[in-house]
Short mmCIF file of C-alpha atoms and ligand atoms in Angstrom, two decimals:
data_model
loop_
_atom_site.label_atom_id
_atom_site.label_comp_id
_atom_site.label_asym_id
_atom_site.label_seq_id
_atom_site.Cartn_x
_atom_site.Cartn_y
_atom_site.Cartn_z
CA MET A 38 84.92 -47.65 -11.62
CA LEU A 39 84.02 -44.63 -9.16
CA VAL A 40 84.69 -44.06 -5.48
CA LEU A 41 84.13 -41.46 -4.48
CA GLU A 42 85.03 -40.73 -0.57
CA ASN A 43 83.92 -37.67 1.52
CA VAL A 44 82.90 -35.42 -1.44
CA GLU A 45 82.27 -32.13 0.20
CA LYS A 46 80.94 -29.52 -2.34
CA TRP A 47 80.12 -25.45 -1.62
CA TYR A 48 78.61 -22.60 -3.21
CA GLY A 49 80.04 -20.34 -0.79
CA LYS A 50 79.18 -20.30 2.99
CA HIS A 51 76.62 -23.30 1.47
CA LYS A 52 77.29 -26.83 1.84
CA VAL A 53 75.77 -28.16 -1.12
CA LEU A 54 77.25 -32.09 -0.26
CA ASN A 55 77.73 -33.21 2.96
CA ARG A 56 80.51 -35.73 3.05
CA VAL A 57 79.59 -37.88 0.39
CA ASN A 58 80.57 -41.52 0.16
CA GLU A 59 79.81 -44.01 -3.48
CA HIS A 60 81.60 -47.08 -5.26
CA ILE A 61 80.14 -48.20 -7.85
CA GLU A 62 80.83 -50.79 -9.78
CA LYS A 63 81.90 -51.65 -13.58
CA GLY A 64 78.64 -52.72 -15.55
CA GLU A 65 76.37 -51.44 -11.83
CA VAL A 66 73.43 -49.53 -13.00
CA VAL A 67 72.80 -46.67 -10.66
CA VAL A 68 69.64 -43.77 -10.67
CA VAL A 69 69.92 -40.88 -8.34
CA CYS A 70 67.08 -39.63 -6.90
CA GLY A 71 65.59 -36.65 -4.92
CA PRO A 72 63.72 -33.32 -4.52
CA SER A 73 65.10 -30.43 -6.56
CA GLY A 74 67.99 -29.09 -5.25
CA SER A 75 68.33 -31.68 -2.69
CA GLY A 76 72.68 -31.88 -5.00
CA LYS A 77 72.39 -34.44 -7.66
CA SER A 78 73.59 -32.34 -10.34
CA THR A 79 75.90 -31.24 -7.73
CA LEU A 80 76.98 -34.84 -7.21
CA ILE A 81 77.99 -35.78 -11.57
CA ARG A 82 78.58 -32.66 -11.95
CA THR A 83 81.81 -33.33 -9.76
CA ILE A 84 82.74 -36.44 -10.98
CA ASN A 85 83.77 -35.41 -14.76
CA ARG A 86 85.20 -31.89 -12.92
CA LEU A 87 82.25 -29.44 -13.81
CA GLU A 88 82.40 -28.66 -10.26
CA GLU A 89 85.50 -28.73 -7.81
CA ILE A 90 85.63 -30.56 -4.57
CA GLN A 91 86.80 -28.51 -1.21
CA GLY A 92 86.78 -31.91 0.55
CA GLY A 93 86.90 -35.65 -0.11
CA ARG A 94 88.51 -37.46 -2.91
CA ILE A 95 86.71 -39.28 -6.18
CA LEU A 96 88.67 -41.21 -7.95
CA VAL A 97 87.26 -43.19 -11.91
CA ASN A 98 88.82 -46.18 -12.93
CA GLY A 99 91.40 -45.50 -10.78
CA THR A 100 92.38 -41.94 -11.41
CA ASP A 101 92.59 -39.39 -9.03
CA SER A 102 90.38 -36.62 -9.96
CA ARG A 103 92.21 -34.01 -8.65
CA ASP A 104 95.57 -34.90 -9.65
CA GLN A 105 97.80 -32.36 -10.67
CA LYS A 106 99.50 -34.20 -13.62
CA ILE A 107 96.31 -35.39 -15.74
CA ASP A 108 95.38 -33.20 -18.83
CA ILE A 109 91.87 -32.82 -17.64
CA ASN A 110 90.74 -33.20 -21.47
CA GLN A 111 91.85 -36.47 -21.49
CA PHE A 112 90.57 -37.03 -17.55
CA ARG A 113 86.80 -36.11 -19.34
CA SER A 114 87.53 -37.81 -22.39
CA ASN A 115 86.74 -40.74 -19.47
CA ILE A 116 83.42 -40.22 -18.08
CA GLY A 117 80.32 -39.70 -21.36
CA PHE A 118 78.29 -36.87 -19.66
CA VAL A 119 74.44 -36.50 -20.92
CA PHE A 120 72.94 -33.34 -20.55
CA GLN A 121 69.20 -32.49 -19.88
CA GLN A 122 69.70 -29.33 -22.49
CA PHE A 123 71.20 -31.20 -25.25
CA ASN A 124 74.18 -29.22 -25.89
CA LEU A 125 75.34 -29.68 -29.73
CA PHE A 126 77.11 -27.57 -31.40
CA SER A 127 73.82 -26.48 -33.25
CA ASN A 128 76.51 -24.91 -36.04
CA LEU A 129 77.78 -28.97 -37.41
CA THR A 130 76.08 -30.94 -38.77
CA VAL A 131 75.10 -34.64 -36.44
CA LEU A 132 78.27 -36.22 -37.71
CA ASP A 133 80.65 -33.24 -36.95
CA ASN A 134 78.81 -33.54 -33.36
CA VAL A 135 79.86 -37.17 -32.84
CA SER A 136 82.94 -37.45 -34.43
CA LEU A 137 84.68 -33.67 -33.40
CA ALA A 138 86.24 -34.82 -29.67
CA GLN A 139 87.66 -37.52 -30.84
CA ARG A 140 89.87 -35.63 -33.91
CA ARG A 141 90.56 -33.55 -29.99
CA VAL A 142 91.18 -34.94 -27.99
CA ARG A 143 92.07 -38.67 -29.55
CA LYS A 144 92.84 -37.35 -32.37
CA SER A 145 92.10 -39.19 -34.66
CA THR A 146 91.80 -38.98 -38.69
CA LYS A 147 88.65 -37.02 -40.29
CA ARG A 148 87.90 -41.34 -42.07
CA GLU A 149 88.19 -42.84 -38.03
CA ALA A 150 85.94 -40.53 -36.45
CA GLU A 151 83.21 -40.77 -39.09
CA GLU A 152 82.98 -43.89 -39.72
CA ILE A 153 82.88 -44.95 -35.72
CA ALA A 154 80.13 -41.69 -35.82
CA GLU A 155 78.66 -43.54 -38.16
CA ALA A 156 78.26 -46.59 -36.55
CA LEU A 157 76.86 -44.54 -33.61
CA LEU A 158 74.15 -42.84 -34.83
CA GLU A 159 73.39 -45.95 -36.21
CA LYS A 160 72.96 -48.45 -33.10
CA VAL A 161 70.60 -44.67 -32.22
CA GLY A 162 68.50 -44.85 -35.16
CA LEU A 163 69.56 -42.33 -36.54
CA GLY A 164 71.80 -43.54 -39.53
CA THR A 165 69.42 -41.43 -42.14
CA LYS A 166 70.80 -37.76 -40.49
CA PHE A 167 74.37 -37.31 -40.61
CA ARG A 168 74.05 -33.72 -43.07
CA ALA A 169 70.63 -32.58 -40.40
CA TYR A 170 71.67 -29.70 -38.02
CA PRO A 171 69.98 -30.06 -34.55
CA HIS A 172 67.37 -27.19 -34.99
CA GLN A 173 65.89 -30.01 -37.15
CA LEU A 174 65.76 -32.60 -35.36
CA SER A 175 62.89 -33.04 -31.97
CA GLY A 176 64.31 -33.51 -28.78
CA GLY A 177 64.78 -37.27 -28.20
CA GLN A 178 66.98 -37.31 -32.04
CA GLN A 179 68.49 -34.44 -30.54
CA GLN A 180 69.19 -36.22 -27.23
CA ARG A 181 70.32 -39.74 -29.02
CA VAL A 182 72.54 -37.68 -31.31
CA ALA A 183 73.51 -35.86 -27.63
CA ILE A 184 74.50 -39.32 -25.95
CA ALA A 185 76.27 -41.48 -29.96
CA ARG A 186 78.46 -37.97 -29.10
CA ALA A 187 79.62 -39.20 -25.75
CA LEU A 188 79.99 -42.90 -27.06
CA ALA A 189 82.18 -41.63 -29.61
CA MET A 190 85.27 -41.58 -26.83
CA LYS A 191 84.62 -44.98 -25.94
CA PRO A 192 84.09 -43.89 -22.45
CA PRO A 193 84.02 -46.74 -19.76
CA VAL A 194 81.30 -44.91 -17.43
CA MET A 195 78.61 -42.80 -19.14
CA LEU A 196 76.98 -40.35 -16.74
CA PHE A 197 73.47 -38.39 -17.08
CA ASP A 198 71.73 -35.55 -15.69
CA GLU A 199 67.90 -36.00 -16.62
CA PRO A 200 68.72 -36.75 -19.71
CA THR A 201 64.45 -37.22 -20.47
CA SER A 202 63.53 -34.48 -18.33
CA ALA A 203 63.15 -31.60 -21.12
CA LEU A 204 62.06 -33.94 -23.41
CA ASP A 205 58.15 -34.19 -24.56
CA PRO A 206 56.26 -36.80 -23.36
CA GLU A 207 55.73 -38.96 -26.75
CA MET A 208 59.33 -38.67 -27.00
CA VAL A 209 61.02 -40.16 -23.87
CA GLY A 210 60.59 -43.67 -24.94
CA GLU A 211 62.97 -42.80 -27.33
CA VAL A 212 66.04 -42.10 -25.33
CA LEU A 213 65.21 -44.10 -22.67
CA ASN A 214 65.03 -47.82 -25.49
CA VAL A 215 69.23 -46.19 -25.85
CA MET A 216 69.58 -46.12 -22.53
CA LYS A 217 68.07 -49.36 -21.40
CA GLN A 218 70.47 -51.09 -23.93
CA LEU A 219 73.77 -49.37 -23.13
CA GLY A 220 72.80 -50.94 -19.44
CA ASN A 221 71.94 -53.94 -21.29
CA GLU A 222 75.71 -54.13 -23.08
CA GLY A 223 77.36 -53.68 -19.66
CA MET A 224 78.27 -49.82 -19.47
CA THR A 225 78.48 -48.13 -16.09
CA MET A 226 75.70 -45.63 -15.27
CA VAL A 227 74.99 -43.75 -12.82
CA CYS A 228 71.02 -41.73 -14.74
CA VAL A 229 69.49 -38.54 -12.21
CA THR A 230 65.91 -39.54 -13.41
CA HIS A 231 63.02 -40.15 -11.51
CA GLU A 232 61.97 -41.95 -14.24
CA MET A 233 60.47 -45.09 -12.19
CA GLY A 234 59.97 -47.90 -15.41
CA PHE A 235 63.49 -47.27 -16.64
CA ALA A 236 64.95 -47.64 -12.82
CA ARG A 237 62.47 -50.78 -11.88
CA GLU A 238 63.70 -52.30 -15.72
CA VAL A 239 67.99 -51.52 -15.71
CA ALA A 240 68.87 -50.30 -12.46
CA ASP A 241 71.12 -52.54 -9.75
CA ARG A 242 70.26 -49.11 -7.39
CA VAL A 243 68.88 -46.82 -6.68
CA ILE A 244 70.54 -43.95 -3.93
CA PHE A 245 68.87 -41.01 -2.63
CA MET A 246 70.06 -38.18 -1.52
CA ASP A 247 68.13 -35.01 -0.12
CA LYS A 248 70.29 -32.41 0.85
CA GLY A 249 73.04 -33.27 -0.20
CA GLU A 250 73.81 -36.18 1.44
CA ILE A 251 73.52 -39.74 0.57
CA LEU A 252 70.14 -40.51 3.32
CA GLU A 253 69.45 -44.60 1.03
CA ARG A 254 70.78 -47.06 -1.49
CA SER A 255 68.04 -50.11 -2.70
CA LYS A 256 67.12 -51.37 -5.34
CA PRO A 257 64.63 -50.47 -7.48
CA GLU A 258 61.64 -52.70 -6.82
CA VAL A 259 61.82 -52.18 -2.88
CA PHE A 260 62.57 -47.83 -3.74
CA PHE A 261 59.58 -47.15 -5.36
CA THR A 262 57.46 -49.51 -2.94
CA SER A 263 58.11 -49.53 0.03
CA PRO A 264 61.70 -46.96 0.14
CA HIS A 265 63.11 -47.34 4.11
CA HIS A 266 64.46 -43.06 5.32
CA PRO A 267 61.12 -41.27 5.85
CA ARG A 268 62.12 -38.05 3.84
CA ALA A 269 62.28 -41.21 1.10
CA GLN A 270 58.73 -43.18 1.66
CA LYS A 271 57.08 -38.88 1.10
CA PHE A 272 59.39 -38.33 -1.98
CA VAL A 273 58.83 -42.33 -3.84
CA SER A 274 54.44 -40.55 -2.79
CA ASP A 275 54.73 -36.81 -4.64
CA ILE A 276 56.95 -38.49 -7.53
CA ARG A 277 53.75 -41.71 -7.61
P1 ADP B 176 69.62 -30.69 -8.04
O1 ADP B 176 70.13 -31.15 -8.95
O2 ADP B 176 69.07 -32.42 -6.85
O3 ADP B 176 67.92 -30.54 -7.82
P2 ADP B 176 71.77 -29.10 -7.19
O4 ADP B 176 72.95 -30.13 -8.32
O5 ADP B 176 71.03 -28.74 -8.72
O6 ADP B 176 69.97 -30.05 -6.80
O7 ADP B 176 71.91 -27.47 -6.56
C1 ADP B 176 71.77 -28.36 -4.73
C2 ADP B 176 72.47 -26.42 -4.15
O8 ADP B 176 73.37 -26.31 -5.57
C3 ADP B 176 70.74 -25.70 -4.61
O9 ADP B 176 70.79 -25.66 -3.07
C4 ADP B 176 71.11 -24.77 -5.60
O10 ADP B 176 70.60 -24.04 -5.53
C5 ADP B 176 73.18 -24.68 -4.86
N1 ADP B 176 73.62 -24.63 -6.32
C6 ADP B 176 73.11 -25.19 -7.85
N2 ADP B 176 74.58 -24.40 -9.08
C7 ADP B 176 74.65 -22.97 -7.47
C8 ADP B 176 75.52 -21.90 -8.27
N3 ADP B 176 76.21 -22.35 -10.06
N4 ADP B 176 75.89 -21.92 -7.16
C9 ADP B 176 75.41 -21.48 -5.95
N5 ADP B 176 74.79 -22.65 -5.95
C10 ADP B 176 73.98 -23.29 -6.69
MG1 MG B 177 69.70 -31.20 -11.28
#
């Protein structure tokens, strides 16, 4: 589903991704961990070209992300992205937030788009909030809208960048539960998160990054108890 080959990313003279190689299979749930500044956000943002790469290659479901012939909006619609700061459109209702891209990119009719949006909002537990505006919702509810919005394009892969880091503690669980459900339904997911409970329950693999490199790939039960790399050991003992 996702292939990264020798991916390099520079900000000016600062190399932030150093020849990253990774294969992610259909249906896999991969958790990405690592210290702040290690390149986790940059890595997943390169996958849907929110950041351009300077070297290497990224294939998403067989499509080269830098193929000149692809339409960037069509390409991005195959990759659901959920941000730390929900990034909802504040002037649109919940239903319109979830319907908009289908109408713009997929050219769906209003009715088609709204039917899909309503079903997804029911799925994330927001069946009573169709007409609400983002500011009328809690952070946990807004993040669930953001997940529904990403799912509306029926992407074969979902990327999450610290989706629970901006939430009050009591709202973390409701967002993780939606993510767990998706993982259990077979969605291919790459999640930057330090939520150990989520990783242990749902992840097939944990990837540990430091200084722009992947230093370890382990099963979650191994990673959080006895990681192999010394820097992973330090990281795990610090977050516990
Ligand atoms: P993480 O998500 O693991 O905390 P990031 O991917 O955000 O790490 O950042 C990796 C490195 O790239 C850091 O050194 C950060 O300062 C740098 N960086 C991130 N975004 C930019 C940017 N837009 N311009 C310059 N440097 C950046
Ligand atoms: Mg980050």
